[in-house]
Amino acid sequence: MIVIMQAGATAKQISAVIARIEEIGLKAHLSEGQERTIIGVVGDERKFGDRDTLALLDGVERTMRVSHPYKLASREFHPADTLVPLNGSQVGAKKVVVIAGPCSVESREQIIETACAVKEAGATALRGGAYKPRSSPYSFQGLGEEGLEYLAEARQVTGLPIVTEVMEPGLVPLVCKYADVLQIGARNMQNFPLLNAAGESQHTVLLKRGPANTMEELLMAAEYILSHGNNRLMLCERGIRTFETYTRNTFDLNAIPVLKARSHLPVIADPSHATGKWEYVGAAAKAAIAAGADGVIMEVHMNPEKAMSDGAQSLRPEKFAQLVKEMRRVAEAVDREM
Ligand code: PEP
Ligand code: MN
């Protein structure tokens, strides 16, 4: 349930509603908009009996049942777009952000060189995995903490914030020490202990949609993070598994406007994993921006044929730089900036 306060509700009236919610043993989440305050009620609402008990409190305009299973992630609870700070930009505002870098951190030189190249081309943030979720245990698993140290060096050289994956709850504190944004990978979208740990960390999170998960499940996963009071959260559409084999995944372009309509969270598109082939990355990236994505995350490698992971979908820096120019034109066509 959400409680919509009257436009001029006082702090005292808001506190009284929160106190009532907590007295019943439920949690209250405050969302202060420009025009009015909305209070989300989280927990077993049967404890209320009659919901109108809240509607009768001073300063309350009305209460509303939220019919979907996620609440804090819903537009109803938070009508305004959530803005997530990233390198002086606000993800979710007018500027479309570009996160770029290799799939994996492979060496100190590699990540620093790539960081300089993507910065030069106009990237907002640097991506690179130090802990890699690989389908085969025999594939390169990432450099671990050594990779995080190289990422931190690359940040020092370029000033670009770092987006990197964390795969297990126990590593959240370590990855937080180095990363500006914790990436929760597609395969871990429903790793609930990891979602809880990322929520508790209060660190910025990029949550990727699982390859076989619905948008509703993605929003439920987001709800775990939000339920810890962490709303520095971005969603990411990175393609889903279908019967199609000519691309690695099927880019669900629909997810962008649908998630933007149902949720207040920024939506980032990952055209690299969505297509799996560098030739198609540009088309998917431009389509994503036209469809309303707040940013893109894409893989760039100095030497894709030698990449230790995802070379086939990695752009060379020159191609990436050209694509940034094209994406900028699309962004401007839909009244955004890049
Ligand atoms: C990645 O970003 O390199 C990655 C493994 O992505 P995903 O979790 O979307 O497969
Ligand atoms: Mn990858």
Short mmCIF file of C-alpha atoms and ligand atoms in Angstrom, two decimals:
data_model
loop_
_atom_site.label_atom_id
_atom_site.label_comp_id
_atom_site.label_asym_id
_atom_site.label_seq_id
_atom_site.Cartn_x
_atom_site.Cartn_y
_atom_site.Cartn_z
CA MET A 1 0.00 0.00 0.00
CA ILE A 2 1.09 3.57 -0.52
CA VAL A 3 -0.09 6.61 1.38
CA ILE A 4 -0.34 9.77 -0.67
CA MET A 5 -0.05 12.84 1.52
CA GLN A 6 -1.86 16.09 0.74
CA ALA A 7 0.18 18.68 -1.13
CA GLY A 8 0.69 20.85 1.95
CA ALA A 9 1.13 18.05 4.52
CA THR A 10 3.35 19.08 7.42
CA ALA A 11 6.40 17.22 8.72
CA LYS A 12 4.43 16.46 11.88
CA GLN A 13 1.58 14.86 9.90
CA ILE A 14 4.08 12.80 7.89
CA SER A 15 5.80 11.63 11.08
CA ALA A 16 2.45 10.65 12.57
CA VAL A 17 1.66 8.45 9.56
CA ILE A 18 5.07 6.80 9.75
CA ALA A 19 4.68 6.24 13.47
CA ARG A 20 1.29 4.58 12.89
CA ILE A 21 2.75 2.28 10.23
CA GLU A 22 5.63 1.28 12.49
CA GLU A 23 3.36 0.80 15.49
CA ILE A 24 1.56 -1.91 13.53
CA GLY A 25 4.88 -3.60 12.84
CA LEU A 26 5.32 -2.57 9.19
CA LYS A 27 8.04 -0.57 7.51
CA ALA A 28 7.52 2.91 6.09
CA HIS A 29 9.52 4.20 3.14
CA LEU A 30 9.40 7.90 2.51
CA SER A 31 9.47 9.34 -0.98
CA GLU A 32 9.52 13.13 -0.98
CA GLY A 33 8.55 14.46 -4.37
CA GLN A 34 8.49 18.06 -5.50
CA GLU A 35 4.75 18.30 -5.08
CA ARG A 36 3.86 15.76 -2.49
CA THR A 37 5.15 13.09 -0.18
CA ILE A 38 4.34 9.45 -0.69
CA ILE A 39 4.84 6.86 2.02
CA GLY A 40 5.26 3.25 0.98
CA VAL A 41 4.07 0.61 3.42
CA VAL A 42 6.13 -2.54 3.27
CA GLY A 43 5.35 -5.78 5.00
CA ASP A 44 2.31 -7.91 5.61
CA GLU A 45 -0.50 -5.46 5.10
CA ARG A 46 -3.05 -7.81 6.60
CA LYS A 47 -1.82 -6.42 9.92
CA PHE A 48 -3.79 -3.31 9.10
CA GLY A 49 -7.17 -4.90 8.94
CA ASP A 50 -8.98 -1.94 7.50
CA ARG A 51 -6.71 0.17 5.35
CA ASP A 52 -8.84 3.23 5.91
CA THR A 53 -7.32 3.65 9.36
CA LEU A 54 -4.40 5.32 7.61
CA ALA A 55 -6.59 7.31 5.24
CA LEU A 56 -8.22 8.94 8.27
CA LEU A 57 -5.00 10.46 9.59
CA ASP A 58 -4.44 14.19 9.25
CA GLY A 59 -2.68 15.29 6.09
CA VAL A 60 -3.42 12.07 4.19
CA GLU A 61 -5.03 12.57 0.80
CA ARG A 62 -5.66 8.90 0.06
CA THR A 63 -4.21 5.43 0.30
CA MET A 64 -3.73 3.15 -2.65
CA ARG A 65 -3.13 -0.57 -2.95
CA VAL A 66 -0.28 -1.36 -5.30
CA SER A 67 -1.39 -4.38 -7.24
CA HIS A 68 2.02 -5.61 -8.42
CA PRO A 69 4.34 -7.49 -6.11
CA TYR A 70 7.03 -4.79 -6.11
CA LYS A 71 6.30 -1.52 -4.40
CA LEU A 72 9.37 0.61 -3.80
CA ALA A 73 10.44 0.01 -7.41
CA SER A 74 7.07 1.14 -8.79
CA ARG A 75 6.20 4.43 -10.41
CA GLU A 76 3.17 4.73 -8.17
CA PHE A 77 5.37 4.88 -5.10
CA HIS A 78 7.85 7.27 -6.65
CA PRO A 79 6.28 9.17 -9.56
CA ALA A 80 9.40 11.22 -10.35
CA ASP A 81 12.41 9.68 -12.09
CA THR A 82 15.09 8.54 -9.68
CA LEU A 83 18.39 10.18 -10.53
CA VAL A 84 21.60 8.31 -9.80
CA PRO A 85 24.81 10.37 -9.57
CA LEU A 86 27.63 9.20 -11.82
CA ASN A 87 30.71 11.27 -12.61
CA GLY A 88 28.98 14.61 -12.26
CA SER A 89 25.97 13.44 -14.30
CA GLN A 90 22.62 12.31 -13.00
CA VAL A 91 21.68 9.03 -14.63
CA GLY A 92 17.98 9.27 -15.43
CA ALA A 93 18.11 12.98 -16.26
CA LYS A 94 18.55 14.46 -19.74
CA LYS A 95 22.09 13.28 -20.37
CA VAL A 96 22.49 9.74 -21.66
CA VAL A 97 25.54 8.15 -20.04
CA VAL A 98 28.05 5.85 -21.70
CA ILE A 99 29.81 3.16 -19.69
CA ALA A 100 32.53 1.46 -21.68
CA GLY A 101 35.53 -0.80 -21.27
CA PRO A 102 36.64 -4.37 -21.69
CA CYS A 103 34.63 -7.38 -20.60
CA SER A 104 37.51 -8.39 -18.30
CA VAL A 105 40.43 -6.58 -16.75
CA GLU A 106 43.35 -8.51 -18.24
CA SER A 107 46.38 -6.49 -17.17
CA ARG A 108 47.34 -3.12 -15.74
CA GLU A 109 48.43 -1.80 -19.14
CA GLN A 110 45.32 -3.11 -20.88
CA ILE A 111 42.84 -1.44 -18.55
CA ILE A 112 44.69 1.87 -18.39
CA GLU A 113 45.09 2.03 -22.15
CA THR A 114 41.45 1.17 -22.72
CA ALA A 115 40.31 3.64 -20.05
CA CYS A 116 42.20 6.45 -21.79
CA ALA A 117 40.72 5.47 -25.16
CA VAL A 118 37.11 5.36 -23.96
CA LYS A 119 37.51 8.58 -22.04
CA GLU A 120 38.86 10.28 -25.14
CA ALA A 121 35.83 9.05 -27.08
CA GLY A 122 33.46 10.52 -24.48
CA ALA A 123 32.68 7.75 -21.98
CA THR A 124 31.16 8.69 -18.61
CA ALA A 125 32.44 5.64 -16.74
CA LEU A 126 34.78 2.69 -17.17
CA ARG A 127 33.60 -0.92 -17.04
CA GLY A 128 35.76 -4.00 -16.57
CA GLY A 129 35.26 -7.29 -14.75
CA ALA A 130 37.69 -8.53 -12.12
CA TYR A 131 35.39 -11.35 -10.99
CA LYS A 132 33.94 -13.00 -14.07
CA PRO A 133 30.88 -15.26 -14.20
CA ARG A 134 31.95 -17.76 -16.86
CA SER A 135 29.87 -20.62 -18.18
CA SER A 136 32.91 -22.90 -18.07
CA PRO A 137 35.12 -23.35 -15.01
CA TYR A 138 38.07 -23.68 -17.40
CA SER A 139 37.60 -20.20 -18.88
CA PHE A 140 39.42 -17.13 -17.56
CA GLN A 141 37.81 -16.25 -14.23
CA GLY A 142 39.17 -12.73 -13.83
CA LEU A 143 42.11 -11.29 -11.90
CA GLY A 144 40.17 -10.80 -8.67
CA GLU A 145 41.52 -8.15 -6.30
CA GLU A 146 44.52 -7.52 -8.54
CA GLY A 147 42.04 -6.51 -11.26
CA LEU A 148 40.29 -4.16 -8.83
CA GLU A 149 43.62 -2.49 -8.09
CA TYR A 150 44.25 -1.95 -11.79
CA LEU A 151 40.78 -0.48 -12.16
CA ALA A 152 41.49 1.94 -9.33
CA GLU A 153 44.69 2.97 -11.10
CA ALA A 154 42.78 3.51 -14.33
CA ARG A 155 40.36 5.73 -12.43
CA GLN A 156 43.24 7.71 -11.03
CA VAL A 157 44.68 8.24 -14.51
CA THR A 158 41.42 9.12 -16.27
CA GLY A 159 39.04 10.28 -13.54
CA LEU A 160 36.44 7.82 -14.85
CA PRO A 161 34.36 6.06 -12.18
CA ILE A 162 34.52 2.27 -12.13
CA VAL A 163 31.69 -0.18 -12.83
CA THR A 164 32.63 -3.74 -11.94
CA GLU A 165 30.87 -6.97 -11.08
CA VAL A 166 30.52 -8.55 -7.68
CA MET A 167 29.42 -12.19 -7.62
CA GLU A 168 29.15 -13.08 -3.95
CA PRO A 169 27.85 -11.36 -0.84
CA GLY A 170 31.10 -11.88 1.05
CA LEU A 171 32.99 -9.85 -1.55
CA VAL A 172 30.69 -6.83 -1.49
CA PRO A 173 32.80 -4.90 1.08
CA LEU A 174 35.99 -5.52 -0.89
CA VAL A 175 34.50 -4.56 -4.26
CA CYS A 176 32.93 -1.45 -2.67
CA LYS A 177 36.41 -0.35 -1.64
CA TYR A 178 37.44 -0.05 -5.28
CA ALA A 179 34.27 0.33 -7.33
CA ASP A 180 32.00 3.30 -7.82
CA VAL A 181 29.23 1.06 -9.11
CA LEU A 182 28.63 -2.58 -8.19
CA GLN A 183 27.42 -4.58 -11.16
CA ILE A 184 25.16 -7.49 -10.36
CA GLY A 185 25.42 -9.74 -13.38
CA ALA A 186 22.59 -11.35 -15.25
CA ARG A 187 23.28 -14.77 -13.79
CA ASN A 188 23.05 -13.36 -10.28
CA MET A 189 19.90 -11.33 -10.69
CA GLN A 190 18.11 -13.62 -8.26
CA ASN A 191 21.01 -14.26 -5.91
CA PHE A 192 19.02 -12.93 -2.98
CA PRO A 193 21.84 -12.84 -0.40
CA LEU A 194 23.87 -10.83 -2.94
CA LEU A 195 20.98 -8.43 -3.54
CA ASN A 196 20.64 -7.94 0.22
CA ALA A 197 24.36 -7.33 0.65
CA ALA A 198 24.38 -4.82 -2.22
CA GLY A 199 21.35 -3.09 -0.74
CA GLU A 200 22.96 -2.88 2.70
CA SER A 201 26.17 -1.49 1.25
CA GLN A 202 24.35 1.70 0.14
CA HIS A 203 26.72 1.65 -2.85
CA THR A 204 25.47 2.47 -6.36
CA VAL A 205 24.28 -0.71 -8.11
CA LEU A 206 23.77 -1.67 -11.75
CA LEU A 207 21.37 -4.61 -11.73
CA LYS A 208 21.27 -6.68 -14.90
CA ARG A 209 18.22 -8.58 -16.03
CA GLY A 210 18.67 -12.34 -16.01
CA PRO A 211 18.69 -14.03 -19.43
CA ALA A 212 15.52 -15.94 -18.56
CA ASN A 213 13.79 -13.49 -16.26
CA THR A 214 10.70 -11.41 -16.79
CA MET A 215 10.66 -7.68 -16.25
CA GLU A 216 8.52 -8.26 -13.17
CA GLU A 217 11.21 -10.53 -11.72
CA LEU A 218 13.80 -7.85 -12.44
CA LEU A 219 11.70 -5.30 -10.57
CA MET A 220 11.29 -7.75 -7.67
CA ALA A 221 15.08 -8.14 -7.57
CA ALA A 222 15.38 -4.34 -7.55
CA GLU A 223 12.92 -4.31 -4.66
CA TYR A 224 15.39 -6.32 -2.54
CA ILE A 225 18.01 -3.61 -2.99
CA LEU A 226 15.56 -0.76 -2.46
CA SER A 227 14.18 -2.40 0.67
CA HIS A 228 17.50 -1.64 2.38
CA GLY A 229 17.00 2.05 1.70
CA ASN A 230 19.48 1.97 -1.18
CA ASN A 231 17.96 3.78 -4.14
CA ARG A 232 21.19 4.39 -6.01
CA LEU A 233 20.08 1.76 -8.40
CA MET A 234 20.06 1.37 -12.18
CA LEU A 235 18.38 -1.43 -14.12
CA CYS A 236 20.04 -3.00 -17.15
CA GLU A 237 18.51 -4.78 -20.14
CA ARG A 238 21.19 -7.05 -21.64
CA GLY A 239 19.21 -9.41 -23.81
CA ILE A 240 17.23 -12.51 -23.00
CA ARG A 241 17.41 -16.08 -24.17
CA THR A 242 15.09 -17.05 -27.01
CA PHE A 243 15.09 -19.66 -29.80
CA GLU A 244 17.17 -17.32 -31.97
CA THR A 245 20.76 -18.40 -32.60
CA TYR A 246 22.13 -15.75 -34.97
CA THR A 247 22.68 -13.45 -32.03
CA ARG A 248 23.97 -14.39 -28.57
CA ASN A 249 20.80 -13.12 -26.90
CA THR A 250 17.68 -11.37 -28.09
CA PHE A 251 17.72 -7.70 -27.25
CA ASP A 252 14.41 -6.92 -25.58
CA LEU A 253 13.96 -3.36 -26.74
CA ASN A 254 10.46 -3.40 -25.24
CA ALA A 255 11.98 -3.60 -21.79
CA ILE A 256 13.22 -0.03 -22.02
CA PRO A 257 9.90 1.81 -22.33
CA VAL A 258 8.09 -0.77 -20.19
CA LEU A 259 10.56 -0.54 -17.29
CA LYS A 260 10.60 3.25 -17.57
CA ALA A 261 6.80 3.30 -17.38
CA ARG A 262 6.48 0.88 -14.47
CA SER A 263 9.45 2.03 -12.47
CA HIS A 264 11.21 5.28 -11.57
CA LEU A 265 14.65 3.71 -11.83
CA PRO A 266 17.07 4.59 -14.65
CA VAL A 267 17.38 1.98 -17.39
CA ILE A 268 20.71 1.19 -19.05
CA ALA A 269 21.04 -0.94 -22.18
CA ASP A 270 23.86 -3.38 -22.83
CA PRO A 271 23.96 -3.89 -26.60
CA SER A 272 27.19 -5.92 -26.36
CA HIS A 273 25.76 -8.87 -24.43
CA ALA A 274 22.37 -8.38 -26.07
CA THR A 275 23.75 -9.07 -29.55
CA GLY A 276 27.04 -10.89 -28.90
CA LYS A 277 28.50 -9.58 -32.15
CA TRP A 278 30.27 -6.25 -32.53
CA GLU A 279 28.70 -5.69 -35.96
CA TYR A 280 25.25 -5.33 -34.39
CA VAL A 281 26.20 -3.41 -31.26
CA GLY A 282 25.80 0.01 -32.88
CA ALA A 283 22.29 -0.63 -34.20
CA ALA A 284 21.12 -1.97 -30.84
CA ALA A 285 22.75 0.91 -28.94
CA LYS A 286 21.13 3.56 -31.12
CA ALA A 287 17.76 1.82 -30.94
CA ALA A 288 18.05 1.70 -27.14
CA ILE A 289 18.67 5.43 -26.93
CA ALA A 290 15.79 6.14 -29.30
CA ALA A 291 13.59 3.97 -27.06
CA GLY A 292 14.42 6.02 -23.97
CA ALA A 293 17.42 4.31 -22.36
CA ASP A 294 19.22 6.50 -19.82
CA GLY A 295 22.56 5.05 -20.75
CA VAL A 296 24.45 2.29 -22.48
CA ILE A 297 27.14 -0.05 -21.23
CA MET A 298 29.33 -1.57 -23.88
CA GLU A 299 32.45 -3.60 -24.32
CA VAL A 300 35.52 -2.03 -25.90
CA HIS A 301 38.83 -3.83 -26.41
CA MET A 302 42.10 -2.59 -27.92
CA ASN A 303 42.58 -5.93 -29.61
CA PRO A 304 39.32 -7.93 -29.66
CA GLU A 305 40.83 -11.02 -31.29
CA LYS A 306 43.10 -11.39 -28.27
CA ALA A 307 40.45 -10.67 -25.62
CA MET A 308 40.25 -13.16 -22.75
CA SER A 309 36.45 -12.90 -22.79
CA ASP A 310 33.76 -11.58 -25.11
CA GLY A 311 36.10 -10.51 -27.93
CA ALA A 312 33.45 -11.17 -30.57
CA GLN A 313 31.18 -8.49 -29.16
CA SER A 314 33.87 -5.95 -28.29
CA LEU A 315 34.33 -2.78 -30.30
CA ARG A 316 37.73 -1.41 -31.19
CA PRO A 317 38.26 2.08 -29.77
CA GLU A 318 37.94 3.76 -33.20
CA LYS A 319 34.60 2.06 -33.83
CA PHE A 320 33.46 2.99 -30.35
CA ALA A 321 34.45 6.64 -30.86
CA GLN A 322 32.49 6.73 -34.12
CA LEU A 323 29.50 5.12 -32.44
CA VAL A 324 29.52 7.72 -29.65
CA LYS A 325 29.08 10.40 -32.32
CA GLU A 326 26.18 8.50 -33.88
CA MET A 327 24.56 7.85 -30.50
CA ARG A 328 24.84 11.55 -29.69
CA ARG A 329 22.83 12.41 -32.79
CA VAL A 330 20.14 9.90 -31.84
CA ALA A 331 20.07 11.27 -28.29
CA GLU A 332 19.54 14.79 -29.62
CA ALA A 333 16.77 13.57 -31.92
CA VAL A 334 14.83 12.33 -28.88
CA ASP A 335 15.51 15.50 -26.89
CA ARG A 336 18.33 14.08 -24.80
CA GLU A 337 22.04 14.85 -24.64
CA MET A 338 25.19 12.82 -24.65
C1 PEP B 1 29.56 -8.63 -18.35
O1 PEP B 1 29.09 -7.48 -18.18
O2 PEP B 1 30.69 -8.86 -18.81
C2 PEP B 1 28.66 -9.78 -18.09
C3 PEP B 1 29.12 -10.96 -17.73
O3 PEP B 1 27.36 -9.46 -18.31
P1 PEP B 1 26.02 -10.31 -18.07
O4 PEP B 1 25.95 -10.54 -16.60
O5 PEP B 1 24.96 -9.42 -18.60
O6 PEP B 1 26.17 -11.58 -18.87
MN MN B 2 31.22 -9.58 -21.07
#
